Each structure stands twice: as C-alpha cells, then as structure tokens.
Amino acid sequence: MSDNGIAKKVRDTQVWKSIFRHGPPDNARNRAAVIAGNVFLHLHPIKLKKSGVQLGYTWCMGGLTFFIFLALTVTGLLLMFYYRPTAEYAFNDIVALREHVPLGIMREIHRWGAHAMVITVWIHMFRVFMTGSYKPPREFNWGVGVILLVLTLLLSFTGYLLPWDQLAIWAITVGSGMAKATPFAGNAGPGAMLARIGDFVMVSDKNDVRFQLLGGRFVGEPALLRFYILHCVFIPLVVGVLIAVHFWRVRKDGGISAPL
Amino acid sequence: MSENKEPGMAYNMPKLHKVMAILSFILFVTTVWVFLDDYIRPWKAIQVESLQIKRRHIEESLKAATKEIDAKKLAELKTSIAKGEEIVASRKKAIDASENDLKAVLTKMKAQTIKNGVSNGDVSAMNFQYETAKGHHEEKEAEKKLAELAKLKEEFNQGKDNLKAFQAEEKIIRAKIADLNKEVISTQKEMKDMTMKVTLLEAAKKTTDISPIFAIRNMPFVDYLDPTIKIQQIVINDVTDDRYFRQVPRVDRCITCHTFIDQPGYEKEKQPFRTHPKLDLMVGMESKHPMKVTGCTSCHGGEGQRTNDFVSVAHMPDSEKQEHEWVQKYGWKEPHHIPNPMFRLSQTEAGCVKCHSGVELIKGATVLNEGRMAIEKYGCYGCHTMGAWTENRRKPGPSLLKIAGKVDKEWFKSWVWEPRSFNKHSKMPAFFRQSNNSKPEFVRLNMAEVNAIAEYVYDKSKPYIPNEKFHPGNAENGKKIISQVGCLGCHGVEGLEEQSDKVKAYAGPWLTGLGSKVQPDWLVSWLKKPSHYQEDTIMPSMRLSDQEANDIATYLLSLRNKTFEALTFAKLDTKARDELLVDYNSAFDTHNGAMAKVAKMNDREKTLDLGKRSIGKYGCYSCHNLEGFDGYAGIGPNLVKEGSKPITQFGFGLQHQIPQERDKWIIAHLQRPSRWDEGIDKVFKDLNKMPNFYMSEAEAKKITVAILGQVSDVVPLSGIKKYDAGEELYNKGMKVAGKYNCMGCHQIDGLRGDILRNYADDINQGPPRLVNEGHRVQANWMYHFFGNVEPIRPWLQIRMPSFNLSLAEKNALVAGFQNGAHQGNFEEPEMEVSWAPGEREGAVKLWNSYNCVSCHSIGFTKDVAQAPNLHNVAKRLRPSWVRKWLKNPQAILPGTIMPSFFGDDGNVPVDPSIFEGNADKQIDALTKYVIELGKNQK
Amino acid sequence: MLRELINKLSDPIISFPLATFAFYLMLKYYKTFGSKKFAYWTVGLLIPVTVWFLSDPNFFSIISTPDNIPIIILLVCVGFFTWFAISKAAANDIRIEAGLGPIEATPEEREKVWSWPNLVYTELFAIIACTAFLVVWAIIFKAPLEESANPTWAPNPAKAPWYFLGLQEMLVYFDPWMAGVVLPGLIVAGLIAIPYIDTNPKGNGYFTFKERKMAITAFMYGWLVLWIYLIIVGVFLRGPNWTFYGPFEYWDFHKVVASFNVNLSEIIWIKTLGVGLPKNLVLREIFGIVLSLAYIIIIPPWMAKATRVGRDFFQNVGAIRYYIFMFLVLMTMSLPIKMILRWLFSLKYIVALPEWELNL
Amino acid sequence: MSEDTKQSLNRREFFSYLTVGWVMFTAAVGGMLSLAFRFSYPNVNFEPEMEFIAGGPTDYPAGVDERWKNSYGVWMVKQEGKLIALSNICTHLGCIPNWLPAELKFKCPCHGSGYYMSGINFEGPTPRPLERFKIGLQPDGKIKVDKTKVYRWEKGEWDNPDSFLEV
C-alpha cells in the first residue's frame, strides 16, 4: 500500500485511528498488532507453524464448519422473520419463503448449508483422527469436538421438522421413535414394563423421554414448537459456548496440531 | 476482623462460609416455596373431596349389591365347586394326557407356522419375480418362474392345510379338556356372574383409596408421571373464542372441579359436586348436547379455561344472598376484566341463543321463550335489529294509513301524549312526560312535536268509509259473545278482567274506552271484516252475524273514558315549532341561515315538516305504517350482539345504585329508560328517546335473558343447530302461526295455548290442542280448511276464525304442520276400504258395542254432538292417526273425553270374542269402518 | 444383464462382504491406493461408469432427488479425502521407513509464519469459495418441500434424515433400543474415549498409517463401512417397506422379498429339539442369553490370554483400557455378526423377549 | 463483628457452616433444575382422544359391531366368548376394509385383502392380520378401548390379557 494519496488521508483521520490502532500490516510489529488487536482475529495466534496454513494438511474443514455455522445463524435469523412455528402456518410460511419472499434462496442456503455443515464436521473429525491430533495434550478438545458433532446433528435434526411437510414429520417420527425404545425411560424400551405399580404406569407414552422431547405422544404442534426453540435458541447457544471452548483450547493446547 | 486474615485475602474464609450458608438457606427455602406454590392449587382439594364423595356412593351401592347376592346360593355354589374339584381330580390322568396332547399339537403348530411363514414369503417373492418378468415381457423367464411359483404355492397350500388340521385337532383337545373340567368350570362361571357386580364395585372402590401409591402419584415433581389428581378439559371445536382476528376453539376446564357433572347419582351433593339437573337434555352422553361436544361455557358463558380461582372463572351469583355468601367464602367480586362472565343461573337459557338462531321459541327454554314473547308483545324489533328470529316481521303497531277514518285528531294527540291515560294496558309506550323531559321548556317543545305529528299523520291519511252501519244491540249479549268466541285469545277486554288476566293475551290491544275512541260504524265494519280497513291486518274475521257484530260493538262502545274525553290538547305553539325547526336546520347551517330557511316556509309547510321530522326522531314509523317513510331504518341500536357489548359502552349516568353489570343495566333500562338522563344537563335534542313501556320487573328480566343471549361469539357452522328441510319448513310454518297468534288459542305441540287457561275446569271446551297436527289431518283438507273454515266441533262456543291468509302463508302453515309431524304432504290419500271376510261384521259389532254414535252423533242421531262428525274422517284424517288415536287417545291428548277403549296400553280389547280378542285387528276394522262412512256419504 | 448383476451385487448380503473386502485391500495395499497413478486411473474409470449409471432412469431419479445431493457431495468428499489422507500417510510412511520422519516435521514446515496475511487470507479464500459453492448449490437445487404434513398417511418409505440412515439401516437387524439408543450412545462414548484408549504416542500431528495400524483400521472400518456404507444403503438402496432395491431397480411398491425370520429359541427348541417353547421366559431364551453374555464377558479375557494380539495389547494399555476397548469393538462387531446371522440363518433375535421389550 | 461471634467460629463450626452452605446450595440448585425438568411435561395436552368408553359388554351381540367404525376406527368383534377391539386399517396399504356379514369376512376394497372375523388375513396382498387395540372393563362395568396400545398377532401379542375381554 502506498504511503500517499487518499488511502493515507483516510488512515490519518481520527475515525480510522480510533478503530485501528496500528499501521498497515506490512511489518512485523503491525502484523502482530492486527491479530492481537482485533477481537475477531485474535482467535488466531500471531504466528503459526507453516503446516498450519497449508490446506493439504489442515483441509480447513473445522474453519469451514465454523463459517457455515455463522452463515446458518445469519440465514436462520432472517428466516425467522417469515416463519411461524404453528401447525396452521408453518407449512404456508415455508411455501411463502420459496414463492414470494425476496431473496428466495434463503431457505435453500440454510438447508444446504446445514447438510454441508454435517459433511464438513465429519470430515474435520476424520482429518483430526488421521493426523492423530486427538493425542495428548488435545484429548479434552477432541471430546468437546465430538459433542459439537453430536450437537450439529441435533441442530440439523431439529431443523428438519420445521418445514412441516410430509418429509419433515415422518422423518422426525421415525427419528424420535427411537427415543421410545430408550431402556427404562422410553415406553417401548426394555425395563419400561417394570416401572409400574398396579395401574400407576411410570413409563408410558404420556411421560417418557419421547413425550418430553415432543411435548406430546406424537409429532404434533407442541413438537413443532419445541423443535423450533431447540433449533433456534437452545442448541445454538450451547454450540456457541462449546465452539468458544473448542477454539480457546486449540490455542491453549498449542495451536493447530503438528508433529511434536 | 482483619487480624485473622491470611495474606492476600480480603475476607476471612469462615465468614464467607457463613454468608454462603445463610444465602444458601434462603435459596433453599425459596426453592421449597416454589414447589409448594406450584403444587398447592384449590382444585386439587376439591378433587380429593370428590374422591371421598365417590367412595361414599360406591360404598352405598356396594352394600346394596352385597345384599342382592343370595348368600345361601353362594355357599351352595362353593360346595358344588369343591365337589366338582373332587370329581375332576379323579380324572387327573385323562386330563394330564389331554394336556400333553395339546402341548404336542401346539408345538407342531408352531413349527408349522414357521414353515408356513417361510413358504408364504417364498410365494410372495416368487410371485413378484414372475410378475416383473411378465411385465417386462421376458416370456421364457416368466414361464420358468410360473412353474416354480406353482410348486411353491402347492407347498404353501399343503402347509396351510396342515395348520388347519392342527387347529382342528387343537380345538377338539381343548373341548375335551373343558369337558373333563366341566363340573368346576360351569359352576365357577356361575359364581363369577353372581359376584360380578360386587367385584367391579370393589375395584371401583379401590380407585378411590387414599393409599401411599396415590400419594406418590400426586406428589410434587412426580405428578407428571401418571397423576390421578389432574386438570380435566374439553376442547370445543364448535364454539370459538375470538383472539384478535383468530377464532380459537374454546377450552373448558370446568369439569376439573365439577367432577360429577355428567354422572347421574350425585344430584343431592353440594356444589361443585352436583350432577347436572337436566342430564337428559344437557351434558349426558346420550343427550343432544353431550359434554364432550358442547362443553360448559358454550351455554353458561364464563372463562372456561381458568381453574385456579373461583372468581376469575367469572361465576355470577344469582341472588344477593348468594353474592353475599360467595363474598364470604371466595372473596367474590364483580369480574370486571372478563368480557363475558357466566350467565346467572336464572339467565342460563340465554346461552341457547347463539347456536339455536333463527327460531323464535326454543323447546325447553321457558324463560327465554317468555322473554321473546314479551319482546314480541312490545315490538322491540320495530326499532332495534335483533337477529334472525325477528327478521321479516310485520310492524308491531296498527297501520296509520287510514287513521282519519278511525279516530279523531284530538283523541290522537292526547293518546300520543300519554297512552296510559286512556288505556292502562296500552302496549304503546310513553314518549312524553318522562323524568327526562318533564321540565316546562321541554314540555312546551314536546307538545309542539305532538301537534305536528298529528298534523302530518292526518295530512297523509287516506279517506276511509266504513262498509257497515252500526245498529245498537244488546251489550250484555255482546260481552258474552266476546268471552265465548275467542276474542280473549288476542285481546284483554275491560269488564272481563278475570278471564283476560288469566290469558294475558298480547297480540291485540286491551279493549277499553272504545266508546271514547272510534266511530261506531268503523267498529262494526272492523268486526265484520277487518281487512276492509287494513288489508294486511292479522285481526281475523270471526264470521260474526250482523246481530253478533252489533251486540259486540254495543258493548265495546259502552266502555267510555270520560276523563280522557274531557282532555283537550293545547293548540300548536308556533313559536316552539319554529324553534325546533331552526334547531333541526342549524345542524347544517348557521343559526341565522337556519332562521332564514325556516322563515321562507309557510305555516302549513312548517307544521308538516316538523311532523315528519318528529316522526323520524321518535321512530313512530318503526311500529306503524306511515306514508313517507319507506326505507327508513329503525332508530334503536342494533341488539344482535348486545350480550357481548363491553360494559364500558353502557352509560350508567348517575344511577350509582345500579350495579355495573350488563344484565342489571338492561333490566333497569327496560323499566325506566329515561333514568340515565336524570340529573344530567342535556339539551332537548339529545334526550334519551327510548320510550317507557311501564313493564314489570318480571317482564324486564325475561326480556333481559333474551337479549343477553345475543352474543358476538362466532359459532362455526358445525356448531349451529342445523335444521333439515323438514324442520326448516316447520319453523317457517310456526313463524306464520306466530304472526297470526294461533298459539293464543291453540296449544301447538305443547307450546303456549294461552286461552286454555280459561278452560281449566274442562279443557275439552277450549280450542283443540294440536299435537302432531300434521299427522292427524290430511294436507289437502288443512289447506282447504284455512280458506273455508267450517266448524268441526259445533258444540264448542269458541270459534276458529277466518284469517286473512295469503296463499304463501297457507302453504307454509300446511307444510309446517306436515313436516313437524314428519308427514309427506300428500301421504296417505283416502284409503280404499277392502274388507276381509267377516271383518266388516266385526267392525259393526264393535261400532255398536262401543256406541260411538252416542258422542259422534252428527249424521246419526238428533242428539247434541260431543265429538266431531265421523262422516268427515275419510277426507279429513289420516287412517294411521285414527288407529293411533283409537289405541290410546290419552297418550295424544291427555284429558280428552274420548274413552280409551283398549286399556291404558291399547292392547286390552273390550270384547274378546271379536277377532280372537286381537286389539290391533279390532282397531284396524274400526278405522276402516269410519273411513267407509265418509265414502258412503259421498 | 450387467445392470442386473450390479443390482444383485449391491444387495447388502453381497455388497457388505464386498465392501469389507475392498476395505481390507485398500489398507493392505495402501501405498498403491495412495498413489497418484491409482487416483488418475480410478477417476478415469469412474467417469464413464458414472455416466453409464446416470443414463439409467431409475438410478438417475434416485440420485437427483434434491435431498440426496448432499450424500453425493459427501461421497465425493469421503472418497477424495480418504484417498488424500492415505496418500499423505503413504508418503510419510515411505519417508519414515527411509528414516526421514514425516513431512510435517521437516524444519521448513515447522517454520513459524505470520497469521496475517497467511492464515487470515487463506481462510478468507475458503470462506469465499464456500459461499459461492453454497449459493450456486442453492440456486440450482430447490430445497425439498413435499405435501403438507398429514398424520394419517405415512409416506412409504418413511426415512429419517440421511445422516441418521445408518442407524435406521441398523433397525433391520436390531431393535430400536439397540439401534436407536445403545449403539449411537456407544458411538459417541467410544469416540470421546478414543484419546484415552489409544496410548500410542506415535503419529501425533502427522499423517501416517504404519505407525498406527490398529487405530486407523478400527476407526476407518467403523467410519467407512459401518457408517458411510450403511448410509449409502439406507439412502439409495432402500425403497418402500424398507425392502432392498438395486440401483437400477424401479421402486415397485409391491416388491416382496422372501423373508421369514426365526428366533434362536425357536430354532433350538422347536426345530432342533422338537419340543414346545418353555413357558418360563428366561428358560425359553436361555441359549441366547448365555451366548450373548459369553460374547461380551468371555471373549475379552480369552483373547488377552490365548491370542498374541490380545496379549500384547493387554500388556501395552493395561486392563481397564483393554476391557473398554474390547467392549467397544465387540459391540461394533455385533452389527456385522447380526447381519451375517440374519443372512445365513434367517435369525431374527438371539434373545427374543418381546414381553420385556428386550430383544437382541 | 463482635468478640463472641468470632470466638464461636471455631474449626468445627466452620466445617458445619461450609457443609450446610454447600449442601443447601446443591439441594436448592437441584430443586430448581428438577423444576425445569418438570416444566417440560405439560399438565394438560390437546391431543385427540385415543380412549373411548364403548358401553357395556352386553351391548354387543355375537359377531361384528360397526358402531365405532366411523368415529374411532374400531370394530368390536364378539366371538367364542371374547370381545375384541379390531382396528379398521388394512395392514396392506392402509385402506379401510368393509365388513361383509354374508361372507363373514372383512374385505378391503382397494386391493382385495381379506380377513377373517378374528382379524387374521387369509387372502389378497396383505402381509399380516389386522391390529387389535387394548380393551378392558372399567369399575363401572363399561368397556374402555385404548387405541394407544396396539396388539399384533405376528408378535404373538394376541394372548395378552389386555387384548381381549372375556364375556
């Protein structure tokens, strides 16, 4: 970058200086400052091993997963303006999203992004395994990563119901039907038979884990609302917190993995 | 404090622990509190109490059931079981052998089932393969598959056959085992049947145990698993709540506390445990309004969703006593934030209206019906729009189109000024001399208005020349005729107060002071032919002879109101008239402009203009036919949704003694509408114009019920009472019957029959009650009868009048009656009579032995008839009705003088020698015989 | 004919052993597999084969369902990255065998570079590429939307989201409590447990196969064969009534496959012993119960004592790790075992206690 | 802090304050969390009713009774001293079969599956018998049919005492 002309004038304004406290990152000091002085960029170390920037080694799948998560958050937020999680409206709102809402591919980006995130997170795990990066000192972060992977699947799964079409309710019916079989806690699971005294049935379709998940005995309106809340608020919050932990631990455990 | 601290510490740890302990304690207590607060709900205590009540009831029936069991028999059975067991034990070897056989067969069956399952799968799969090959035209392949398939099928069929054989074998062995055990099995079954009721009751009693399991089930936190104490609710899809542009199905949780509302047997319990008092009509499973469909608030109103608070449900006390009680018990207060509180108990029938729209009288809703009759009496619907049931009605008041030919102008003015001064029973309400317009300056203006109205009305009145002349007759006789021919069905008459008060007729005016009111010639014309004066009148012709008409007129004209006659109405105050006109005109103009406009008119114009404006102001045209007011709407507010009108929209004025409640306002308003202006400084034109009907509190309350029912609740089509084509026709017919006040005399299917109250000593002297009339008479006959009334029961003094019915009205009435009795219009035309051998002789024998002609004497003897002419049966009655009538007349018309020849059940023949004493055959023969009579007559 | 052959071959009865065998070959000759030449040949072969596959209307209609696009992307990604990881591992292993150590450990690779712009910029590239990819994907393929939800009519087949189809496929062989709850739970628990079981210090931070043969074999078998393969079967090869359909087969609603499965207890008590089923439930299922318990309880100590692999491993990692690992492995292997039992003996349940909802 | 309170804070009491504090805290937080758990189970729900009262056992003559067919999708079949509640959904593709009293069978009009009065299939494409619902006698002597519990023949569930009513 040149040291004269408009660029320089802009850099010399008080506004610019109040935001960016360092000069252009063309020397060592400023390159450190741009990373360390930026709340978003300081997730990164100031310097890292060369292998850490090589796509051939990192595959960048973790980063992409995070990016797609952000993209899903943004598109999801926008979709929420048009979507009402009730039996009367859910389907119609989805139709609206595809038929007349501006930027009609918002839902497509959200849906394909969700699938893409599942894929990237799996491949991320595959890469981490293949480079043995779960080995000490990164055991804990691997565990966090596994939980994040599960949560990613749950995010996708809870979102699957929201279009409220045949695909949605039957996929969730099949998926949530498995919860019915949870040992001791599902009404069709082993041990559920034992939890009864006379006509006092302690594990039935009215009080088992599946009921708790769906808010009803089958996939109905309460399930739609619950999945909506889980999908839009509860799981993203948990994922957000765990992502922060995950990144923090990447830094604390010695940066992106490399041979010891 | 600081000396104990470690270096680097701001506090000492023991102190922090102490603070932690205290805060944790507070948090812990709070948590416990949350649990308790969440757990303790008033309805839970009620449900526990209801459990105890249920237990008490079960214990009672258990006691009764135990008593029913024959203890001796039971003991016998027990010993016979013991004996049977001995016998069975002696066959132990045989039984064991059979059981082994059974086991072997069952094993074989199971193995065969597996085999069959496999070959069934093979057959299906091969079948699919064959079909696919065939479908793809791979003929060779298909043939091969078909051959394989045939083989597999054969195998499969063989397997099935084997299984069937095993099954048959199993059946035989089982039968054998049962046979070997028969002594025990049959007795055991007998015993089980005997003790069944007790066993079930014991089980029921167990469900009311307050046991440890009960406690665990309903414990805090655990009570999500399978609680027995829980909120019960009904979702009513047929009635909705309005939730901001959305209609949401209503949810009623009333049954959470009213636990036995749908269960008979708890009628004597205290509330909320009492059974619904009309289980056969409401709430009951078999009733027309089952609980699960209709719910509670659909009829009763109130906030069905609430459960935690007696008050928030919007229970409404029915009396001050109850209110006082509730205030003490529940801290009851007026539910201000609830748009539609419950109807008070005595107003519950208001709840019928929203679903049963369109019909005037709803069977079973007594108070509501009386309220609606009162509305009809006072003609509220003239000024107010009141919903479907009042649509397309005639105007409640008499036509004024030819008024000049009936009464004179002076009488008219005094009448309008104060109707009650002439007739204390007047239905015409008082517009003037009310508490809000009695100030001298208002009286002056009012009088000008009345003068102007009279001028206008008489100006527009068409000439009328009576078509009869009055000849003075016998007043006493006239009075007698009035009391006998049926005038009292519609009119109250002075001098006949006792009878009139019983009937409480309201269709026509109370007849008093006619001598001071009408011209004698007019009266006679009117009596002889009412439609001559007013074409569309509902007043019928009684087919009076000249003498009768004159006698009646003489009596009526003898009734005079001297004080009223003496009244003279003040001359038109032109200044007041001009003031009013200026006032009217200044609405769109400056005062001076208005003055100038008025000044331009001549005197006559001014008077007529004010007359017209005043008629428009007071809405006279709403009740009376008047020229110049076509297309004018009623002046009163629309009452279609009055029952949902927010309480804030009711102006209570300064009437602080009236509770701020919808029904209280309406009751007060109906009794003295002018009260809201009292104590308030209002200008003349803004005064409340609702006139005073001087109605009693009882009437006001009934009307209030009818009005409260008109709510804004949206009832989806599925919830509205639907009428099939027949019921629609019946309703239409009844509307015509209502218009002509048929029920002033006739009781139709149990409704009204007002005049019958005068015939309490002998109901058979009154107008005939019409029960399933459409079944009784033939349609053709009925139609003919309406046009040409002929006396059927000549011994009766009361007469069926000749109504001025239009063709459409006649048809509607006939169709209505027919359909009300579920009869097709032209069903059962006159029957061809064909006799079986010897049947006619039997009929004649019966005819003679019952001596029918002793009452049905017309055409047979010269005796005075006490029963209708039997020669008319063929053209008048339906044979099927005649049979029903003969079988049991009391079932149709209780109290009829027609004897029940065939016993109370219609099965006991008097003469067992005829037709082997078969009552039905006898009835049939008699019916044929009377029909034949009519045929021979022709 | 060829199509029919492929249809037949893709039946899990055949394709599962084939997949396992291919997996074995891939790791056995991983250096060949990881070579560029192999990759070029494979791609060169796959392109015409794919085109030929796509020319079939039945195959095309399944493949082109919008919701199946992610699975194709997944397959491409998994194929590529598997090869890529193995080729990297192979390259490193050659270096290690030569005593050079992995590429990632060379000094030039360990050199520290500035995050700005090296890392930040590459990240931006990835983001831009990903965004463009997503948007294009979104423009070309509409997100699926079927008829409005109708609780009274279930589509046939009713499938879970594709990433759970492995589990749904397991339902064919296991009851829901195993396939839907126990096994997924064990997958998650097992994944978390990996770092604590795998005490091999080698292979930390670089691609290698030679140094971590057992870990990679176990993981990749689970990942590729027991997860991805099952998803493929679940998505592409399961039609109405969860019946198997070959890739070129029309999803005929009425297809029936001969299948009648029998419980172990029935096989033994009725078919073999020829007596009826005992009334006592435990007695009835005693063979299955004993077998299952033996599988879990006896095999691990026996392996530790009697086999060399077991003994070595036991000594390397200690008792707790050994038993946990063996438990996980046995549970993993229960799926192929159950599959094979089903195909060979039409075995439905080893332990059939529907009375207690406890079927194995 | 006053002198005597300070003295009372000896080591023993310090421990008890610590223990009491944290035990209470744990209990309170546990309680709150359990309330949050309880919160996920509604006290009422708006699902369609799956149970109905089907009158008394004597209301049904031997044979097939269709009174609940349209409202609840259930046939009441009384045969050989047993009363059962049979689902009216064809197990083939979910059509609704007809009861043919003359031929004593249920016949599905869609694809011709046929079932005996007991619900066992004997013809047509259907793979398995009709399903039965739970049926039981209430204390008041009325029959209660519970459609949430299904009994399938091929699972051997028709021997379950809840799947029929002895009459």
PDB file of C-alpha atoms in Angstrom, chain B residues 361-462:
ATOM      1  CA  LEU B 361     -89.327 -20.371  20.503  1.00  0.00           C
ATOM      2  CA  ILE B 362     -86.852 -22.988  21.665  1.00  0.00           C
ATOM      3  CA  LYS B 363     -88.406 -26.025  23.250  1.00  0.00           C
ATOM      4  CA  GLY B 364     -87.493 -26.267  26.895  1.00  0.00           C
ATOM      5  CA  ALA B 365     -86.197 -22.716  27.242  1.00  0.00           C
ATOM      6  CA  THR B 366     -89.096 -21.371  29.254  1.00  0.00           C
ATOM      7  CA  VAL B 367     -87.707 -18.079  30.475  1.00  0.00           C
ATOM      8  CA  LEU B 368     -86.139 -17.278  27.164  1.00  0.00           C
ATOM      9  CA  ASN B 369     -89.368 -18.016  25.321  1.00  0.00           C
ATOM     10  CA  GLU B 370     -91.334 -15.806  27.680  1.00  0.00           C
ATOM     11  CA  GLY B 371     -88.772 -13.073  27.169  1.00  0.00           C
ATOM     12  CA  ARG B 372     -89.127 -13.368  23.450  1.00  0.00           C
ATOM     13  CA  MET B 373     -92.889 -13.310  23.707  1.00  0.00           C
ATOM     14  CA  ALA B 374     -92.561 -10.115  25.712  1.00  0.00           C
ATOM     15  CA  ILE B 375     -90.312  -8.690  23.040  1.00  0.00           C
ATOM     16  CA  GLU B 376     -92.941  -9.563  20.507  1.00  0.00           C
ATOM     17  CA  LYS B 377     -95.619  -8.001  22.679  1.00  0.00           C
ATOM     18  CA  TYR B 378     -93.782  -4.699  22.957  1.00  0.00           C
ATOM     19  CA  GLY B 379     -92.438  -4.856  19.427  1.00  0.00           C
ATOM     20  CA  CYS B 380     -88.856  -4.124  20.393  1.00  0.00           C
ATOM     21  CA  TYR B 381     -87.741  -5.346  16.994  1.00  0.00           C
ATOM     22  CA  GLY B 382     -89.562  -2.414  15.400  1.00  0.00           C
ATOM     23  CA  CYS B 383     -86.782  -0.055  16.380  1.00  0.00           C
ATOM     24  CA  HIS B 384     -83.976  -2.485  17.197  1.00  0.00           C
ATOM     25  CA  THR B 385     -82.408  -5.023  14.897  1.00  0.00           C
ATOM     26  CA  MET B 386     -82.489  -8.193  16.935  1.00  0.00           C
ATOM     27  CA  GLY B 387     -81.233 -11.030  14.811  1.00  0.00           C
ATOM     28  CA  ALA B 388     -82.595 -13.655  12.519  1.00  0.00           C
ATOM     29  CA  TRP B 389     -85.572 -14.634  14.640  1.00  0.00           C
ATOM     30  CA  THR B 390     -87.168 -11.203  14.292  1.00  0.00           C
ATOM     31  CA  GLU B 391     -86.496 -10.705  10.618  1.00  0.00           C
ATOM     32  CA  ASN B 392     -89.353 -10.070   8.158  1.00  0.00           C
ATOM     33  CA  ARG B 393     -91.974  -9.381  10.766  1.00  0.00           C
ATOM     34  CA  ARG B 394     -94.983  -7.169  10.407  1.00  0.00           C
ATOM     35  CA  LYS B 395     -94.848  -3.829  12.151  1.00  0.00           C
ATOM     36  CA  PRO B 396     -95.971  -4.205  15.728  1.00  0.00           C
ATOM     37  CA  GLY B 397     -98.395  -1.297  15.760  1.00  0.00           C
ATOM     38  CA  PRO B 398    -101.563  -0.693  13.730  1.00  0.00           C
ATOM     39  CA  SER B 399    -101.355   0.956  10.344  1.00  0.00           C
ATOM     40  CA  LEU B 400    -101.956   4.693  10.384  1.00  0.00           C
ATOM     41  CA  LEU B 401    -102.556   4.979   6.665  1.00  0.00           C
ATOM     42  CA  LYS B 402    -106.314   5.482   7.128  1.00  0.00           C
ATOM     43  CA  ILE B 403    -106.250   6.718  10.692  1.00  0.00           C
ATOM     44  CA  ALA B 404    -108.528   9.656   9.977  1.00  0.00           C
ATOM     45  CA  GLY B 405    -111.330   7.226   9.291  1.00  0.00           C
ATOM     46  CA  LYS B 406    -110.876   5.570  12.666  1.00  0.00           C
ATOM     47  CA  VAL B 407    -110.182   8.120  15.419  1.00  0.00           C
ATOM     48  CA  ASP B 408    -110.283  11.867  15.544  1.00  0.00           C
ATOM     49  CA  LYS B 409    -107.249  14.077  15.703  1.00  0.00           C
ATOM     50  CA  GLU B 410    -107.884  15.357  19.188  1.00  0.00           C
ATOM     51  CA  TRP B 411    -108.047  11.825  20.537  1.00  0.00           C
ATOM     52  CA  PHE B 412    -104.916  11.020  18.617  1.00  0.00           C
ATOM     53  CA  LYS B 413    -102.920  13.825  20.184  1.00  0.00           C
ATOM     54  CA  SER B 414    -103.956  13.019  23.729  1.00  0.00           C
ATOM     55  CA  TRP B 415    -103.224   9.368  23.084  1.00  0.00           C
ATOM     56  CA  VAL B 416     -99.766  10.037  21.767  1.00  0.00           C
ATOM     57  CA  TRP B 417     -99.112  12.414  24.630  1.00  0.00           C
ATOM     58  CA  GLU B 418     -99.883   9.839  27.218  1.00  0.00           C
ATOM     59  CA  PRO B 419    -101.321   6.474  26.063  1.00  0.00           C
ATOM     60  CA  ARG B 420    -101.774   5.214  29.571  1.00  0.00           C
ATOM     61  CA  SER B 421    -104.170   7.921  30.448  1.00  0.00           C
ATOM     62  CA  PHE B 422    -106.548   6.297  28.019  1.00  0.00           C
ATOM     63  CA  ASN B 423    -105.651   2.653  28.395  1.00  0.00           C
ATOM     64  CA  LYS B 424    -103.656   1.481  31.337  1.00  0.00           C
ATOM     65  CA  HIS B 425    -102.790  -1.707  29.475  1.00  0.00           C
ATOM     66  CA  SER B 426    -101.509   0.132  26.478  1.00  0.00           C
ATOM     67  CA  LYS B 427     -98.630  -1.504  24.617  1.00  0.00           C
ATOM     68  CA  MET B 428     -97.911   1.852  23.017  1.00  0.00           C
ATOM     69  CA  PRO B 429     -95.058   3.229  25.099  1.00  0.00           C
ATOM     70  CA  ALA B 430     -94.913   6.686  26.570  1.00  0.00           C
ATOM     71  CA  PHE B 431     -92.514   9.051  24.900  1.00  0.00           C
ATOM     72  CA  PHE B 432     -93.530  12.099  26.845  1.00  0.00           C
ATOM     73  CA  ARG B 433     -93.979  13.135  30.429  1.00  0.00           C
ATOM     74  CA  GLN B 434     -90.909  11.163  31.376  1.00  0.00           C
ATOM     75  CA  SER B 435     -88.408  12.013  34.054  1.00  0.00           C
ATOM     76  CA  ASN B 436     -86.024  13.441  31.488  1.00  0.00           C
ATOM     77  CA  ASN B 437     -88.437  15.640  29.543  1.00  0.00           C
ATOM     78  CA  SER B 438     -90.812  16.968  32.131  1.00  0.00           C
ATOM     79  CA  LYS B 439     -89.147  20.309  32.506  1.00  0.00           C
ATOM     80  CA  PRO B 440     -91.584  23.074  31.384  1.00  0.00           C
ATOM     81  CA  GLU B 441     -89.411  24.186  28.466  1.00  0.00           C
ATOM     82  CA  PHE B 442     -89.191  20.602  27.244  1.00  0.00           C
ATOM     83  CA  VAL B 443     -92.917  20.010  27.703  1.00  0.00           C
ATOM     84  CA  ARG B 444     -93.622  23.025  25.545  1.00  0.00           C
ATOM     85  CA  LEU B 445     -91.450  21.636  22.761  1.00  0.00           C
ATOM     86  CA  ASN B 446     -92.851  18.159  23.174  1.00  0.00           C
ATOM     87  CA  MET B 447     -96.357  19.401  22.795  1.00  0.00           C
ATOM     88  CA  ALA B 448     -95.433  21.205  19.636  1.00  0.00           C
ATOM     89  CA  GLU B 449     -93.982  17.961  18.359  1.00  0.00           C
ATOM     90  CA  VAL B 450     -97.129  16.011  19.150  1.00  0.00           C
ATOM     91  CA  ASN B 451     -99.261  18.628  17.407  1.00  0.00           C
ATOM     92  CA  ALA B 452     -97.038  18.500  14.376  1.00  0.00           C
ATOM     93  CA  ILE B 453     -97.017  14.700  14.304  1.00  0.00           C
ATOM     94  CA  ALA B 454    -100.800  14.655  14.390  1.00  0.00           C
ATOM     95  CA  GLU B 455    -100.978  17.186  11.576  1.00  0.00           C
ATOM     96  CA  TYR B 456     -98.594  15.192   9.475  1.00  0.00           C
ATOM     97  CA  VAL B 457    -100.308  11.863  10.073  1.00  0.00           C
ATOM     98  CA  TYR B 458    -103.755  13.230   9.368  1.00  0.00           C
ATOM     99  CA  ASP B 459    -102.472  15.085   6.367  1.00  0.00           C
ATOM    100  CA  LYS B 460    -101.259  11.850   4.848  1.00  0.00           C
ATOM    101  CA  SER B 461    -104.194   9.764   5.996  1.00  0.00           C
ATOM    102  CA  LYS B 462    -106.353   8.338   3.213  1.00  0.00           C
TER     103      LYS B 462
END
